[in-house]
Coordinates of N, CA and C in Angstrom, one line a residue:
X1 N 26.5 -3.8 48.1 CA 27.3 -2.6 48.3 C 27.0 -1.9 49.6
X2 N 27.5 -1.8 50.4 CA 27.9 -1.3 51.6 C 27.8 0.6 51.7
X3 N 27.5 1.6 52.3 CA 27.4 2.5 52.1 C 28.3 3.1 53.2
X4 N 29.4 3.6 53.2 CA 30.7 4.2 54.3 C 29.9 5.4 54.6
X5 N 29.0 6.4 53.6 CA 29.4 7.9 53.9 C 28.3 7.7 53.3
X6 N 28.0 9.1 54.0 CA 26.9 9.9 53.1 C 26.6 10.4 51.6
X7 N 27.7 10.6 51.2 CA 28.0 11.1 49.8 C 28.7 9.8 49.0
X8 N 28.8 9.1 49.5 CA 29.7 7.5 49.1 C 27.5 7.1 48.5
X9 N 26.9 6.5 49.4 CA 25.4 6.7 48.7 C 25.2 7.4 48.2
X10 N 24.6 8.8 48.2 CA 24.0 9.8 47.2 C 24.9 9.3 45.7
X11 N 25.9 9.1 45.6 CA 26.8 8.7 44.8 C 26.5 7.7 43.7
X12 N 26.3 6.2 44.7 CA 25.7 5.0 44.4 C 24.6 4.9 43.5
X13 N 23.9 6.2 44.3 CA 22.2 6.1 43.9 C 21.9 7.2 42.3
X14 N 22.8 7.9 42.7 CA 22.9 8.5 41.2 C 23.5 7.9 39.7
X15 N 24.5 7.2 40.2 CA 25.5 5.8 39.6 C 24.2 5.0 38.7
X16 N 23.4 4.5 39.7 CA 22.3 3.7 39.3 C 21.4 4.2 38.7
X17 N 20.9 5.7 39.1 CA 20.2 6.3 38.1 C 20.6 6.8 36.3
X18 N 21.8 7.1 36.5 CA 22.5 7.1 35.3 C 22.3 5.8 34.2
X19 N 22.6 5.0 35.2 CA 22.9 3.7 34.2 C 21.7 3.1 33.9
X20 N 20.1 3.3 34.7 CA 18.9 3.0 34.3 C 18.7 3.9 33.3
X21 N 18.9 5.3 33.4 CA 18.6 6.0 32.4 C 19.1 5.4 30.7
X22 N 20.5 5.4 30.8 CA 21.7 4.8 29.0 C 20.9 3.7 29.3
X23 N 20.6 2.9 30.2 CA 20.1 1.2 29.8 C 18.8 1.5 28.6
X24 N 18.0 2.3 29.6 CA 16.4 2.9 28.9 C 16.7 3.0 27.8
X25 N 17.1 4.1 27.5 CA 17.4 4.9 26.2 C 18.3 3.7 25.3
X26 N 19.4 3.4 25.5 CA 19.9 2.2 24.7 C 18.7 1.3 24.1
X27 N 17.7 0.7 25.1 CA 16.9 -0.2 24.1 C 15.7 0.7 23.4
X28 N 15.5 1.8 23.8 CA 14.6 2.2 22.8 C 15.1 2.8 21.5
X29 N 16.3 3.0 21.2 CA 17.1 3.4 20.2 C 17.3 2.1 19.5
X30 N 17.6 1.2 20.0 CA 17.5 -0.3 19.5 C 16.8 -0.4 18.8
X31 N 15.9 -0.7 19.6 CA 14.2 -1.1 18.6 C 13.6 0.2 17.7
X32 N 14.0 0.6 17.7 CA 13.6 2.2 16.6 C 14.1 1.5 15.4
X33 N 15.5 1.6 15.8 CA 16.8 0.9 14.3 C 16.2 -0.4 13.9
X34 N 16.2 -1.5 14.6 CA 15.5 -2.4 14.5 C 14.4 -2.5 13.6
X35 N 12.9 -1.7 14.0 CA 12.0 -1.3 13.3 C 12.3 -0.4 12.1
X36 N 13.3 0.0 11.9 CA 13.4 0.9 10.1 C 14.1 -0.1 9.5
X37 N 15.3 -1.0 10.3 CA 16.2 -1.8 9.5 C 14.3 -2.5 8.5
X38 N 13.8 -3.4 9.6 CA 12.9 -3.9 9.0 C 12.1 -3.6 8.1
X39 N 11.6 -2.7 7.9 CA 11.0 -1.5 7.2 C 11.4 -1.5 6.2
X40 N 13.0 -1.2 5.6 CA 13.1 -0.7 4.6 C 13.7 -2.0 3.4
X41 N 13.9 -3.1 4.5 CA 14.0 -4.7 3.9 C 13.2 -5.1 3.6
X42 N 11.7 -4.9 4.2 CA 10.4 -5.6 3.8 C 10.1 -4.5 2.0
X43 N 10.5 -3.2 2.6 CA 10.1 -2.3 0.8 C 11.0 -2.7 -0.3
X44 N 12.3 -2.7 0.2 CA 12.8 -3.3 -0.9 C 12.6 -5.0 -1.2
X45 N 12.4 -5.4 -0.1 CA 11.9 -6.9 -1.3 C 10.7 -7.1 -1.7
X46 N 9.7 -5.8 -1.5 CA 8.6 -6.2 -2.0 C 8.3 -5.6 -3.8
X47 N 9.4 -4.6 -4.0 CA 9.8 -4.1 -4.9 C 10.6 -4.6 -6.0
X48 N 11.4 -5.8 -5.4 CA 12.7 -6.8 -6.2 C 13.6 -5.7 -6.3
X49 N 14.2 -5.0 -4.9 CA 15.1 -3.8 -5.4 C 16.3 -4.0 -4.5
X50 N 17.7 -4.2 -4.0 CA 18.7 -4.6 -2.9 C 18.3 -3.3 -2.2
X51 N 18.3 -3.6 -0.3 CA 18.7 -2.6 0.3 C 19.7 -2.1 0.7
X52 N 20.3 -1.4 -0.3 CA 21.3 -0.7 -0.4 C 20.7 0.4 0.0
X53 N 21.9 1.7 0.3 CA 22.1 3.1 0.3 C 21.0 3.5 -0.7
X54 N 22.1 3.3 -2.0 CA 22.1 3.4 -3.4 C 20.6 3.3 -4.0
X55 N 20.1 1.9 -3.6 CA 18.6 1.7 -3.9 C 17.4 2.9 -3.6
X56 N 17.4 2.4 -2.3 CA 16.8 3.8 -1.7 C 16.9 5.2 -2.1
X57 N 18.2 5.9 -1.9 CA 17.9 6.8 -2.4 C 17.7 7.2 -4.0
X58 N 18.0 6.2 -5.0 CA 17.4 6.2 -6.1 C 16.0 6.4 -6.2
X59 N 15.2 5.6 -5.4 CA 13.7 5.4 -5.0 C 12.9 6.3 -4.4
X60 N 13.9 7.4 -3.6 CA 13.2 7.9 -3.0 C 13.5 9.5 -4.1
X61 N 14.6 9.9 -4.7 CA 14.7 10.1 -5.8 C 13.5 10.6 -6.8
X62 N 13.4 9.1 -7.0 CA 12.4 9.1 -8.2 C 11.1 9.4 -7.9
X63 N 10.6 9.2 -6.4 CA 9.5 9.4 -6.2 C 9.2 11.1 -6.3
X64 N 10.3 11.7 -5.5 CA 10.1 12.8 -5.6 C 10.2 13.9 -6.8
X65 N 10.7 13.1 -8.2 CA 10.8 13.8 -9.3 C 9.6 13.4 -9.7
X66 N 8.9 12.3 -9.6 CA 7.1 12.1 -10.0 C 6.4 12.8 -9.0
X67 N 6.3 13.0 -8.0 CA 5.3 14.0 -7.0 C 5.6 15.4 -7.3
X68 N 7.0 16.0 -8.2 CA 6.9 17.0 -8.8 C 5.9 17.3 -9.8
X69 N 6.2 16.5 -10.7 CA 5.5 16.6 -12.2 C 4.0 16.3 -12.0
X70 N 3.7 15.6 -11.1 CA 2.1 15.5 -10.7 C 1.8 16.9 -10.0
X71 N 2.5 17.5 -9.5 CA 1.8 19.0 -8.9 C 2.0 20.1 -9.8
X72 N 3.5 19.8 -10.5 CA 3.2 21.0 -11.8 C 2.0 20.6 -12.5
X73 N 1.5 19.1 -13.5 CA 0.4 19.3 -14.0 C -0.9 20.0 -13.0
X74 N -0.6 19.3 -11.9 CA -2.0 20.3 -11.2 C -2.4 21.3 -10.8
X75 N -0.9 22.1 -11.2 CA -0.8 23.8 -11.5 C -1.4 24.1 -12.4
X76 N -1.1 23.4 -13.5 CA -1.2 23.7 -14.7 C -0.3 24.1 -15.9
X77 N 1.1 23.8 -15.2 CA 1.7 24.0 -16.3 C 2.4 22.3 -16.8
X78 N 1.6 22.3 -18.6 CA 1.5 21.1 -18.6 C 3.1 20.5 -19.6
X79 N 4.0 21.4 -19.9 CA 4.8 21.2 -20.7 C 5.8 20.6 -19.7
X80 N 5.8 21.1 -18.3 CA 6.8 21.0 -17.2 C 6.3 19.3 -16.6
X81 N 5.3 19.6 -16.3 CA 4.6 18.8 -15.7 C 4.8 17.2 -16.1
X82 N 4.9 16.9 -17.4 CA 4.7 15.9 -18.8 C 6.7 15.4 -18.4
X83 N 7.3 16.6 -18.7 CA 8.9 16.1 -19.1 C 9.1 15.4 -17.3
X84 N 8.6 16.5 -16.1 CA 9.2 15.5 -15.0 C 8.4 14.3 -14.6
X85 N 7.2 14.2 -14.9 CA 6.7 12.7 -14.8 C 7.3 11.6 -15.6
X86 N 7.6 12.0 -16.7 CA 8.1 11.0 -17.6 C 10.2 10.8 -16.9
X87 N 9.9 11.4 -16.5 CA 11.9 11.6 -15.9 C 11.6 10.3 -14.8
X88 N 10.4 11.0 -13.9 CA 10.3 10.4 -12.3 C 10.3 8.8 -12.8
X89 N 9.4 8.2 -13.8 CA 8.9 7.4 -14.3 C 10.2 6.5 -14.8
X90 N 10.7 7.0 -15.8 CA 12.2 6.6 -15.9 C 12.7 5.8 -15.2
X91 N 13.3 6.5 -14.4 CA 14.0 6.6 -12.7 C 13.2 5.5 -12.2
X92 N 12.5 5.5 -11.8 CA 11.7 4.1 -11.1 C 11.4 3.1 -11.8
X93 N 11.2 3.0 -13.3 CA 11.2 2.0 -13.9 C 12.8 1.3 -13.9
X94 N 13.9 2.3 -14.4 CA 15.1 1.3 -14.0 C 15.4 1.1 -13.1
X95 N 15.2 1.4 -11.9 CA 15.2 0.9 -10.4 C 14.6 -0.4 -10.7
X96 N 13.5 -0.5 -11.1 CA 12.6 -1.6 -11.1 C 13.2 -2.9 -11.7
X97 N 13.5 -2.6 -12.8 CA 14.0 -3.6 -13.5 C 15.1 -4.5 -13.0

């Protein structure tokens, strides 16, 4: 590339800065995706669960209706505590199956 003008380069050189910058950014967004795709295909097959949508957020679901009823018991209120562990439990057992 040949440079006519002054502003014809400044031009070029910003051109090229742009496009190092999307190039950058493009592969590190890549490999992020890449690294969760991975991630959540290694949990679900270590679980015997499809990675689906569906799966996951069922799973993640369930987890979170068990880490309720484990902190209500640790409040102390044990009637609350008892019905969402046994819900969370549920939930993840038929996930499981």
């Amino acid at each position: 590339m040949q440079a006519n003008g002054f502003f014809q380069g400044i031009g070029e050189a910003v051109g090229e800065a742009i496009h190092a910058v999307v190039t950058f950014l493009l592969s590190v967004f890549t490999n992020f995706f890449d690294a969760f795709e991975a991630f959540i295909d290694g949990l679900a097959r270590s679980l015997g669960i499809s990675p689906s949508f569906f799966s996951i957020l069922v799973l993640v679901m369930g987890l979170w209706i068990l880490w309720g009823g484990l902190r209500a018991l640790f409040r102390g209120a044990l009637i609350g505590g008892i019905v969402r562990t046994v819900l969370g439990l549920f939930v993840l057992g038929w996930l499981l199956m």
